[in-house]
mmCIF file of C-alpha atoms in Angstrom:
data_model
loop_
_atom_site.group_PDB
_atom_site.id
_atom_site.type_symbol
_atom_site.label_atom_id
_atom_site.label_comp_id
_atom_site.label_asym_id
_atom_site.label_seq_id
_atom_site.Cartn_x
_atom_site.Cartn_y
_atom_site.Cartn_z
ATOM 1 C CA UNK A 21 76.540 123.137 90.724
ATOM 2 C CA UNK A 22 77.701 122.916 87.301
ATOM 3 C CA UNK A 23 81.226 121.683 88.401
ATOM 4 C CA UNK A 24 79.539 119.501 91.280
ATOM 5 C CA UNK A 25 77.889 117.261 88.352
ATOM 6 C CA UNK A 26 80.664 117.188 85.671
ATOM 7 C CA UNK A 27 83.189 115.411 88.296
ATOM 8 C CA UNK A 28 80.102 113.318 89.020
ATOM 9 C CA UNK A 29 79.546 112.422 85.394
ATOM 10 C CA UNK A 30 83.333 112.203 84.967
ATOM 11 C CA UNK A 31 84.076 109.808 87.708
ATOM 12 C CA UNK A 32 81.251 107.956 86.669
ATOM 13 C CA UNK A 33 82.062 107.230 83.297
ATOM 14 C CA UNK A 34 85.934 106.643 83.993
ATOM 15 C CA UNK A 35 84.649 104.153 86.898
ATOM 16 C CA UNK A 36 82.395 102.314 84.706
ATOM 17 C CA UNK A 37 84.882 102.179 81.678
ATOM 18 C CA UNK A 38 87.233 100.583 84.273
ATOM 19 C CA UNK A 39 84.532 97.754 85.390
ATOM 20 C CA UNK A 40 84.009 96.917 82.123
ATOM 21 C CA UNK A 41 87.457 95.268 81.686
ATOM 22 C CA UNK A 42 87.904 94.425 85.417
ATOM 23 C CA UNK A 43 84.840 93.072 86.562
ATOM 24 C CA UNK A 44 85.070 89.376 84.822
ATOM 25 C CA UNK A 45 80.844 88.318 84.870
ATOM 26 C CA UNK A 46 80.063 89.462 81.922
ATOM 27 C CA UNK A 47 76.701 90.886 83.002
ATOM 28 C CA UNK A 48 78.085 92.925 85.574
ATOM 29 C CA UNK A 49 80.393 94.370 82.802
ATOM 30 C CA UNK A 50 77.358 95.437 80.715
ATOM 31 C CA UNK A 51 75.499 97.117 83.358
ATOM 32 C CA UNK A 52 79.102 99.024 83.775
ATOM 33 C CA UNK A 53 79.498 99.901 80.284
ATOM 34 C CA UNK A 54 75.347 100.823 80.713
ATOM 35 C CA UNK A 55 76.542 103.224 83.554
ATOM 36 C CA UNK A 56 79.242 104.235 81.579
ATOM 37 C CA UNK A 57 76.819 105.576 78.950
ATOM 38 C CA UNK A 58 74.421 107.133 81.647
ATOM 39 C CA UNK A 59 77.169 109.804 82.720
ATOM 40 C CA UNK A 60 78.307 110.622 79.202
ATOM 41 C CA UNK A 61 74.628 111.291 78.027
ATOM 42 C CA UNK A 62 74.766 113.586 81.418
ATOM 43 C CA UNK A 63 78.156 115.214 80.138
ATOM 44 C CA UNK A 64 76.584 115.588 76.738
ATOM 45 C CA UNK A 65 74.052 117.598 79.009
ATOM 46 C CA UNK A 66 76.494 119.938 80.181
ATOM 47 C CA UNK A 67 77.380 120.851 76.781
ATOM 48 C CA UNK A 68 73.452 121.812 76.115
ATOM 49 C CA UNK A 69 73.266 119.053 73.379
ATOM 50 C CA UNK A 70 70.255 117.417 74.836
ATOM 51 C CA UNK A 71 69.377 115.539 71.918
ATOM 52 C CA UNK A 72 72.426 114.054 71.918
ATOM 53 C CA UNK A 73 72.238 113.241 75.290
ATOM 54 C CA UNK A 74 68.350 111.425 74.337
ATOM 55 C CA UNK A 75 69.526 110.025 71.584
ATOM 56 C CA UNK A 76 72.559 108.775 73.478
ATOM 57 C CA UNK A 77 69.909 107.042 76.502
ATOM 58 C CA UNK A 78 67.225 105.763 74.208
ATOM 59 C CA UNK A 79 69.681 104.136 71.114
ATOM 60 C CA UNK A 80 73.201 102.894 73.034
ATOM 61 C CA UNK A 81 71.367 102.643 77.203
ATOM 62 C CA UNK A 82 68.437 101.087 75.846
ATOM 63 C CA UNK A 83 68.740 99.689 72.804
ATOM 64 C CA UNK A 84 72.122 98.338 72.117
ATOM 65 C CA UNK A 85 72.729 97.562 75.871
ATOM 66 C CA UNK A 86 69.700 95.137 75.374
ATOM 67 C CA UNK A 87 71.309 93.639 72.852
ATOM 68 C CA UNK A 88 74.498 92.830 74.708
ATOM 69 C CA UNK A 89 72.518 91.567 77.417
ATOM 70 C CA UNK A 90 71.327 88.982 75.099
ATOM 71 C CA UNK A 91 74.607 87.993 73.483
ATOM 72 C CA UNK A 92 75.897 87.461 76.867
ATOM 73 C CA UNK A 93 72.807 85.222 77.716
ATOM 74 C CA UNK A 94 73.614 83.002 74.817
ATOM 75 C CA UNK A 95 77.216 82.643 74.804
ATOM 76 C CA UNK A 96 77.207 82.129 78.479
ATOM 77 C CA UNK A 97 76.168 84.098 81.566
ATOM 78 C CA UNK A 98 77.477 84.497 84.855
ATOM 79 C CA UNK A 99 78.658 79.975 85.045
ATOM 80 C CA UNK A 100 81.512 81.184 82.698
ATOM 81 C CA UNK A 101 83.713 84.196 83.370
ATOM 82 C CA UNK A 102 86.090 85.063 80.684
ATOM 83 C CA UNK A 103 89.047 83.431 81.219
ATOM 84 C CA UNK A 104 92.797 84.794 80.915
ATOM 85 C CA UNK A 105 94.598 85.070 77.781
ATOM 86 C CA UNK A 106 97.460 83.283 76.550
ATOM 87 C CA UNK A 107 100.481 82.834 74.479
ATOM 88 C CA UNK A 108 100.888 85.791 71.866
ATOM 89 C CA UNK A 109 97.984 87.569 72.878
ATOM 90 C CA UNK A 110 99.375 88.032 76.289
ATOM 91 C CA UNK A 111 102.076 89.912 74.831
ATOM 92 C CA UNK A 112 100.581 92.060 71.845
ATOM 93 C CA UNK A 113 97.782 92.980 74.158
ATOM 94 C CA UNK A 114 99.866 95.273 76.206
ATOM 95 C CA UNK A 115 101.700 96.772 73.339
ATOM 96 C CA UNK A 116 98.292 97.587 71.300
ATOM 97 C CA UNK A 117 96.648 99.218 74.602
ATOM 98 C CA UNK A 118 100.216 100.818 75.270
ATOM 99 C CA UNK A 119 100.463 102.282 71.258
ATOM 100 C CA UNK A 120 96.534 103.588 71.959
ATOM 101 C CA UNK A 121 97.020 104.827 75.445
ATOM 102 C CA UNK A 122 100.346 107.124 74.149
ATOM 103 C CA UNK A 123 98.055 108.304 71.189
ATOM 104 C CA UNK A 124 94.808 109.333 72.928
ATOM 105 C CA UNK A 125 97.609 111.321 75.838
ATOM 106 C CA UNK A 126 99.456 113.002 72.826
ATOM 107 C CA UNK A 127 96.347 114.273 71.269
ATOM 108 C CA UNK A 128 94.578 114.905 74.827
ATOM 109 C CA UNK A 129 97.739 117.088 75.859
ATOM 110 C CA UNK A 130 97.254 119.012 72.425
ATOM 111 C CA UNK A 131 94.464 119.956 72.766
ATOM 112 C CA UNK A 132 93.858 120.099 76.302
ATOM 113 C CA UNK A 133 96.962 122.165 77.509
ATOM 114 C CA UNK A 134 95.849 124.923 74.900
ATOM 115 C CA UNK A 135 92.738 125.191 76.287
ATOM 116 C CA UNK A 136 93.982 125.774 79.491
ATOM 117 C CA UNK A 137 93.914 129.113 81.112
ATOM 118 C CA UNK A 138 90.998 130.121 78.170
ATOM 119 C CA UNK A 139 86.759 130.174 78.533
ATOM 120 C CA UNK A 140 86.635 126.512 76.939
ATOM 121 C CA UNK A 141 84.994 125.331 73.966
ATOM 122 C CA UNK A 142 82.943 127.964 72.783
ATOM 123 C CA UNK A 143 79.440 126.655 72.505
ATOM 124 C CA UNK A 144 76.099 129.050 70.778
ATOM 125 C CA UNK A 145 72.650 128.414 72.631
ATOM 126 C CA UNK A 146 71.872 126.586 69.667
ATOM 127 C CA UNK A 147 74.824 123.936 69.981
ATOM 128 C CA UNK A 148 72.946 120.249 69.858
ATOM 129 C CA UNK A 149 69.818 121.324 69.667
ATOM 130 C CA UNK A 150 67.901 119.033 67.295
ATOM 131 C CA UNK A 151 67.755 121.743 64.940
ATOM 132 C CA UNK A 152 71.301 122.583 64.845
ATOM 133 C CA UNK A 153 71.684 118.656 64.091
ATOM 134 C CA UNK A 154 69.202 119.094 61.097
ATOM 135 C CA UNK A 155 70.795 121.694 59.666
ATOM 136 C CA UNK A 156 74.102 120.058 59.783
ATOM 137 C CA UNK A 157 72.822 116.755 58.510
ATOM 138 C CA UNK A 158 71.141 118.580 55.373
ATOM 139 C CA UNK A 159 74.032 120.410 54.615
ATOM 140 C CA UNK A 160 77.654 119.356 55.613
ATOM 141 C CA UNK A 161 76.689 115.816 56.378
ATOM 142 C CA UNK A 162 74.580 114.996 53.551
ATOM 143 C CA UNK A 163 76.542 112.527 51.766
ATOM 144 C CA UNK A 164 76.996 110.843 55.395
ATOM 145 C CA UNK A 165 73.397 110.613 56.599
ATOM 146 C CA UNK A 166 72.627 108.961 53.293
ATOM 147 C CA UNK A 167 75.091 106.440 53.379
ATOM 148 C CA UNK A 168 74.030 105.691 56.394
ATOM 149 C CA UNK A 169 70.641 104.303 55.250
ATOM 150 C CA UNK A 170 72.698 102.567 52.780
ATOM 151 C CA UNK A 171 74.469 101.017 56.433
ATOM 152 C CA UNK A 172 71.489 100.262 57.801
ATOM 153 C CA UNK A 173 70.130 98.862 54.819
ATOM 154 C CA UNK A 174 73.261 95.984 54.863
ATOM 155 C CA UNK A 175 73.054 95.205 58.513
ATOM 156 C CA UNK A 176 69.585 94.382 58.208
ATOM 157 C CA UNK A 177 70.365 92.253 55.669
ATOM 158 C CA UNK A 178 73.337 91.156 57.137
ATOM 159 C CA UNK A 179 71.463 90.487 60.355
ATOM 160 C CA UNK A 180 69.105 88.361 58.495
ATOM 161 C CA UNK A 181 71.359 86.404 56.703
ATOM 162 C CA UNK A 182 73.409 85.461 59.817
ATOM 163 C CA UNK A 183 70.384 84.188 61.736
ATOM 164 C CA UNK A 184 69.519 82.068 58.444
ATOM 165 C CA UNK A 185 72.946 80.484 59.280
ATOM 166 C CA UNK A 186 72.106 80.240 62.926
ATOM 167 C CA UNK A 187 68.824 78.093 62.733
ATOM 168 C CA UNK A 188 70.745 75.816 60.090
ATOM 169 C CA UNK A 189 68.347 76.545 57.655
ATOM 170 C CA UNK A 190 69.396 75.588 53.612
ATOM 171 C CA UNK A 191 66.046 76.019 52.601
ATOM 172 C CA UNK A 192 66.320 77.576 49.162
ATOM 173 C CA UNK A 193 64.614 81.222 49.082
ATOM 174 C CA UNK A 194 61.164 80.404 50.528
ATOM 175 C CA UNK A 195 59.910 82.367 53.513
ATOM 176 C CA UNK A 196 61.571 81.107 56.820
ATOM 177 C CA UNK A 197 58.143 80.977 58.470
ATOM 178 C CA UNK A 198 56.802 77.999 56.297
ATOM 179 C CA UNK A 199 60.712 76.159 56.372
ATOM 180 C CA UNK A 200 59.843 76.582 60.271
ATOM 181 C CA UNK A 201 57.338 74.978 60.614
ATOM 182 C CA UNK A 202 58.344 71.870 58.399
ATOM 183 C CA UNK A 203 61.906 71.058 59.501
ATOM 184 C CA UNK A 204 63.260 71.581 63.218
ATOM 185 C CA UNK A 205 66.378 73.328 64.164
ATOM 186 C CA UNK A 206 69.348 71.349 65.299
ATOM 187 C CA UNK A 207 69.923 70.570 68.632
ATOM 188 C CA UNK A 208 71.358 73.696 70.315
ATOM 189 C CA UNK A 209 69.805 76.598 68.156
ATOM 190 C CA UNK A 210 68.216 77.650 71.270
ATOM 191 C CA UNK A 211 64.832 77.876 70.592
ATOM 192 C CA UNK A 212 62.331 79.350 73.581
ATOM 193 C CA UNK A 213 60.538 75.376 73.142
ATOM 194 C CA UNK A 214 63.985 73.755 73.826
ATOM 195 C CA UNK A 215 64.765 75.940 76.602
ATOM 196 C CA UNK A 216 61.654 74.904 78.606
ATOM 197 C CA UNK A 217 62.491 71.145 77.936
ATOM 198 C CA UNK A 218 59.337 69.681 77.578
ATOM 199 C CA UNK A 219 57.488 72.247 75.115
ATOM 200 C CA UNK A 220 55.859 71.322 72.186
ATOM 201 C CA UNK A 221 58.511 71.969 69.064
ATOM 202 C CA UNK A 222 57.477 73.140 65.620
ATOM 203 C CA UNK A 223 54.177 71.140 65.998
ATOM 204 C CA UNK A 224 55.641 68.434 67.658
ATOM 205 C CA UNK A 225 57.210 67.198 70.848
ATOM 206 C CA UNK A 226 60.906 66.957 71.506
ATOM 207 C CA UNK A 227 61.020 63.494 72.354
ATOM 208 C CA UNK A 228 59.343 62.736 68.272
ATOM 209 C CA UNK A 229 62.641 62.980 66.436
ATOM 210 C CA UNK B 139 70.377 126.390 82.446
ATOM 211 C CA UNK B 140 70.599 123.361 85.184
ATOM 212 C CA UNK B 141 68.101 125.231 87.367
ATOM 213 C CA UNK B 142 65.549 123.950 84.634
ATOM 214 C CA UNK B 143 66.871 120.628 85.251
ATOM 215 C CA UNK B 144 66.719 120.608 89.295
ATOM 216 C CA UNK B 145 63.522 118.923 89.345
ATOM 217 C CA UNK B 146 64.740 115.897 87.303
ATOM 218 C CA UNK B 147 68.179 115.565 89.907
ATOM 219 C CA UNK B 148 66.007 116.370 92.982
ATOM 220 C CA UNK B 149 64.048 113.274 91.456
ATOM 221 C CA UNK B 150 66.794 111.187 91.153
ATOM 222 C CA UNK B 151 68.427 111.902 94.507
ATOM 223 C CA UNK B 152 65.216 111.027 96.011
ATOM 224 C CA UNK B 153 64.454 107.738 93.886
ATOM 225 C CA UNK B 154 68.512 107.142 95.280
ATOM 226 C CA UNK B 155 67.588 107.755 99.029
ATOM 227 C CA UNK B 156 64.298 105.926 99.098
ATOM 228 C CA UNK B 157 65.556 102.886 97.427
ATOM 229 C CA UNK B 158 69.372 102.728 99.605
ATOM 230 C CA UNK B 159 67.073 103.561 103.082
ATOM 231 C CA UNK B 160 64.820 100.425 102.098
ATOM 232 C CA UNK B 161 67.489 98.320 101.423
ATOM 233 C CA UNK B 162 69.741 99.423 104.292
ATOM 234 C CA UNK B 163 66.431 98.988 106.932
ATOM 235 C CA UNK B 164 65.655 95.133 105.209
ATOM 236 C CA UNK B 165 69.270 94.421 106.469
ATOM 237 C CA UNK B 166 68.872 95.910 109.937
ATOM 238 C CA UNK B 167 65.198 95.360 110.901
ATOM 239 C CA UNK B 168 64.964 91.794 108.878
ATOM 240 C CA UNK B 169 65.205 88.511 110.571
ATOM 241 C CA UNK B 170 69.359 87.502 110.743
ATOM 242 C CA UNK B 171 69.339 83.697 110.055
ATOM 243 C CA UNK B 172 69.648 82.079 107.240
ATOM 244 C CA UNK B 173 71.502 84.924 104.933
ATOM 245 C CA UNK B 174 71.972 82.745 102.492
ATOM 246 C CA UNK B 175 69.898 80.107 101.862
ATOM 247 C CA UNK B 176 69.412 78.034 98.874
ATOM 248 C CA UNK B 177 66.134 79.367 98.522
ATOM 249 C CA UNK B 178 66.817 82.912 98.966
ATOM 250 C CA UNK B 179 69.473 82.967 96.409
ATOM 251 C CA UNK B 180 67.642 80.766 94.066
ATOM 252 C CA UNK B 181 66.310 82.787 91.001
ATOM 253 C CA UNK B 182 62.657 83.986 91.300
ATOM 254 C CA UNK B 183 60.138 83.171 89.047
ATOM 255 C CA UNK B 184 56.614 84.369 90.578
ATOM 256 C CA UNK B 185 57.010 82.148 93.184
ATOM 257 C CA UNK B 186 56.508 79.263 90.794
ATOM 258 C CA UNK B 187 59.701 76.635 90.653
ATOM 259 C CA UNK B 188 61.519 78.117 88.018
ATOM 260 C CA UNK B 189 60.500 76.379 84.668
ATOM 261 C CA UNK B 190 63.934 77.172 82.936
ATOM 262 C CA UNK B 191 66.209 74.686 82.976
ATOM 263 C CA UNK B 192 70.139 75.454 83.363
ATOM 264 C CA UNK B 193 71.755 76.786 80.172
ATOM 265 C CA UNK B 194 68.826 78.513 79.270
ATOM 266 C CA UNK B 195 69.146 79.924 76.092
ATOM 267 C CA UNK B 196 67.144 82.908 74.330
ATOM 268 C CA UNK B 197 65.254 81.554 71.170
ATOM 269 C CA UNK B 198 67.198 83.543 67.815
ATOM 270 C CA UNK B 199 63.857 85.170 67.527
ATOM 271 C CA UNK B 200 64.717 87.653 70.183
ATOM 272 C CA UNK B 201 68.234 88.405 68.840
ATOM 273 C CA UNK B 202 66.347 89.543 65.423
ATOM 274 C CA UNK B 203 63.779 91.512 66.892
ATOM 275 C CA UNK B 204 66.300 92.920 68.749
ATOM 276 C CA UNK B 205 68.596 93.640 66.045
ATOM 277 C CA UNK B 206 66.308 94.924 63.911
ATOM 278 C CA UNK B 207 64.820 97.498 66.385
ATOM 279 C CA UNK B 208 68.225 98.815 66.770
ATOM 280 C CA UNK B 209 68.843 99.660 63.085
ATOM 281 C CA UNK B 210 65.007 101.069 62.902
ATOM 282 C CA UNK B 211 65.812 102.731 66.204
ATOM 283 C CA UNK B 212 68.460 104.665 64.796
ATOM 284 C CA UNK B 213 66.557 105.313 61.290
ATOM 285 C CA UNK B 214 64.059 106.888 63.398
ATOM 286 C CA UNK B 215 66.450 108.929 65.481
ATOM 287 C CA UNK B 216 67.580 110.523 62.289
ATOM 288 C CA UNK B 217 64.551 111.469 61.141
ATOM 289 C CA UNK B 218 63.989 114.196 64.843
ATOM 290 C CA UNK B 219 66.461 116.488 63.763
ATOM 291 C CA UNK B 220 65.363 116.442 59.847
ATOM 292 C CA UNK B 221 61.711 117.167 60.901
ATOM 293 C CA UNK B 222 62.314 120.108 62.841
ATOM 294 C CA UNK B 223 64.597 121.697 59.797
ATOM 295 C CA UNK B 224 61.777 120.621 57.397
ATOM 296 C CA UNK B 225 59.876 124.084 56.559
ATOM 297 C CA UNK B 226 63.261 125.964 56.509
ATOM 298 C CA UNK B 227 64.672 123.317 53.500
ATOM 299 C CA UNK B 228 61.421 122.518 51.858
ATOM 300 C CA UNK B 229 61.222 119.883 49.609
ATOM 301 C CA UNK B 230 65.101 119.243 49.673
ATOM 302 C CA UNK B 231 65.008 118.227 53.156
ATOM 303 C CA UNK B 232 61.608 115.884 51.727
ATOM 304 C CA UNK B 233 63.464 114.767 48.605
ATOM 305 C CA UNK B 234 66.813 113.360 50.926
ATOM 306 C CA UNK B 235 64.525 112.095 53.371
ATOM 307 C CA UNK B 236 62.324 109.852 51.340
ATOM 308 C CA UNK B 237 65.464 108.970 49.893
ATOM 309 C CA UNK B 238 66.739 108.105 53.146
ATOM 310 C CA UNK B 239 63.302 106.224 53.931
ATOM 311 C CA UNK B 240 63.279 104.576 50.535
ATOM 312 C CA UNK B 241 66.338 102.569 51.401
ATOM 313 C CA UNK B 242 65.569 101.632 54.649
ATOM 314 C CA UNK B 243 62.209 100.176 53.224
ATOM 315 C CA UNK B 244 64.290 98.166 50.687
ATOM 316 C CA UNK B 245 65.518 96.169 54.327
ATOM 317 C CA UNK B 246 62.123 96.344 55.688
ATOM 318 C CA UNK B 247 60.699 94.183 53.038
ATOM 319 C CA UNK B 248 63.500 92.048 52.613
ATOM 320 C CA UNK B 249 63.602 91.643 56.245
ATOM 321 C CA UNK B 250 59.374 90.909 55.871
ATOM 322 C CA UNK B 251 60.073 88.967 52.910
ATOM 323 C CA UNK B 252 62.480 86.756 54.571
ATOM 324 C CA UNK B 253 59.729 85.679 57.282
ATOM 325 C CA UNK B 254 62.318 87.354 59.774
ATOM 326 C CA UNK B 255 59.708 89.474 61.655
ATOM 327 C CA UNK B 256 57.836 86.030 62.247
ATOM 328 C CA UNK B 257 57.731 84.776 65.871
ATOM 329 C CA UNK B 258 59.812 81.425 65.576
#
């Protein structure tokens, strides 16, 4: 059975890596990167690390997908696929992916070819099990897992500050909400009022300014 | 170790089978005309005409909540495996996570203080 769902999982994730880059509606390529993600949480399964594997559905399926969903709403859905490159970027392209492709085989085939004819990787009971993580985070990744607060500290800021730029705010430091309510984006900032058409903006209508 | 998982594939499999027969029968059983029509591949909006007009685009509001879920999301996710390792390290596992915390709350009220968490 074990063998059954690991070509599954493998298949599946190969075949949804490949749709990401063939399909060309962008929304189709997120749900394939989304099943993409499905089959690795279910290899990470196979390896016993079930937190991984949660952690893998509920941040990356569910949360980040979401986000690319949206991106893809506002720089254009399905009207616009991506087009074909051109010029110098039809020729590096191949030579970048080329460079990668021979780098991820070399290492692959080093590893891979040893661990042919053995038992595999050799996994404890306790191998991704939250606590293992835990343990692990408190003592060999320490410095990590506190930088990475420090990470998420700057891309919330960082997220903030590029949505400031978004709205076309230049409102000094005071509280967006206020600024809001006083001055109205520019045309375009996609707003939820502007989308409907005929909404009520900002305490106003559309058709006042 | 998979037997304690059958349940959840037997669940899938089924959810599969149910939702592939339904859609297979709609095609064979449903009327044939009018495949399709403008109205059938128009997008549904409880059966109201559709209030969005074309290049419908999601207010920025939704791309900060969004955002900022994610990074929370993942502050959160840290914090499973550092809670079940808590009694074992004692206050050194409390001292780096309120540490951890600490920062994270430095965003959270810059984020707050920025009127970002504000429905715009």
């Amino acid at each position: 059975m074990t063998p059954l769902i690991f070509f599954i999982a493998s298949i599946g994730a190969i075949a949804g890596a490949v749709g990401v880059i063939a399909l060309r509606n962008p929304f189709y390529g997120v749900l394939s990167l989304v099943g993409h993600l499905l089959c690795l949480a279910a290899l990470f399964l196979l390896l016993h690390a079930e937190f991984l594997a949660a952690a893998q559905v509920i941040v990356y399926a569910g949360g980040v997908m979401v986000l690319y969903v949206f991106v893809v709403a506002y720089v254009g859905g399905s009207g616009e696929s991506l087009g074909a490159s051109h010029g110098w970027l039809r020729i590096l392209t191949p030579v970048f992916v080329g460079v990668l492709l021979l780098e991820l085989m070399v290492a692959t085939l080093g590893s891979g070819l040893k661990a042919i004819g053995t038992e595999g990787a050799d996994i404890q009971a306790s191998f991704g099990s939250p606590a293992e993580i835990g343990e692990l985070l408190l003592t060999r990744f320490l410095f990590p897992f506190e930088v990475a607060s420090l990470l998420l500290l700057v891309a919330a800021i960082g997220a903030v500050g590029l949505a400031r730029r978004r709205s076309g705010f230049t409102v000094g430091d005071a509280p967006l909400d206020a600024a809001a309510r006083s001055v109205s984006p520019p045309k375009g900032s996609g707003t939820m009022a502007e989308a409907a058409g005929d909404r009520p903006v900002f305490g106003g209508k559309v058709g006042d300014q | 170790m998979l037997n304690s998982y059958l349940p959840a594939i037997v669940f899938l499999l089924l959810g599969g089978v149910v939702g592939t027969a339904f859609a297979l029968m709609n095609g064979i059983f449903g009327p044939k005309t009018n495949r399709r029509s403008a109205s059938k591949t128009s997008p549904y909006e409880c059966g109201l005409p559709s209030d969005v007009q074309q290049g419908f685009r999601f207010g920025i509001s939704f791309y900060m909540i969004a955002m900022l879920f994610i990074l929370f999301d993942i502050e959160v996710i840290f914090l499973y495996p550092i809670a079940v390792k808590l009694k074992e390290f004692g206050a050194f596992a409390l001292v780096e996570t309120s540490i951890f915390v600490a920062l994270l709350f430095v965003g959270f009220g810059y984020v707050w203080r920025r009127g970002a968490l504000s429905w715009r």
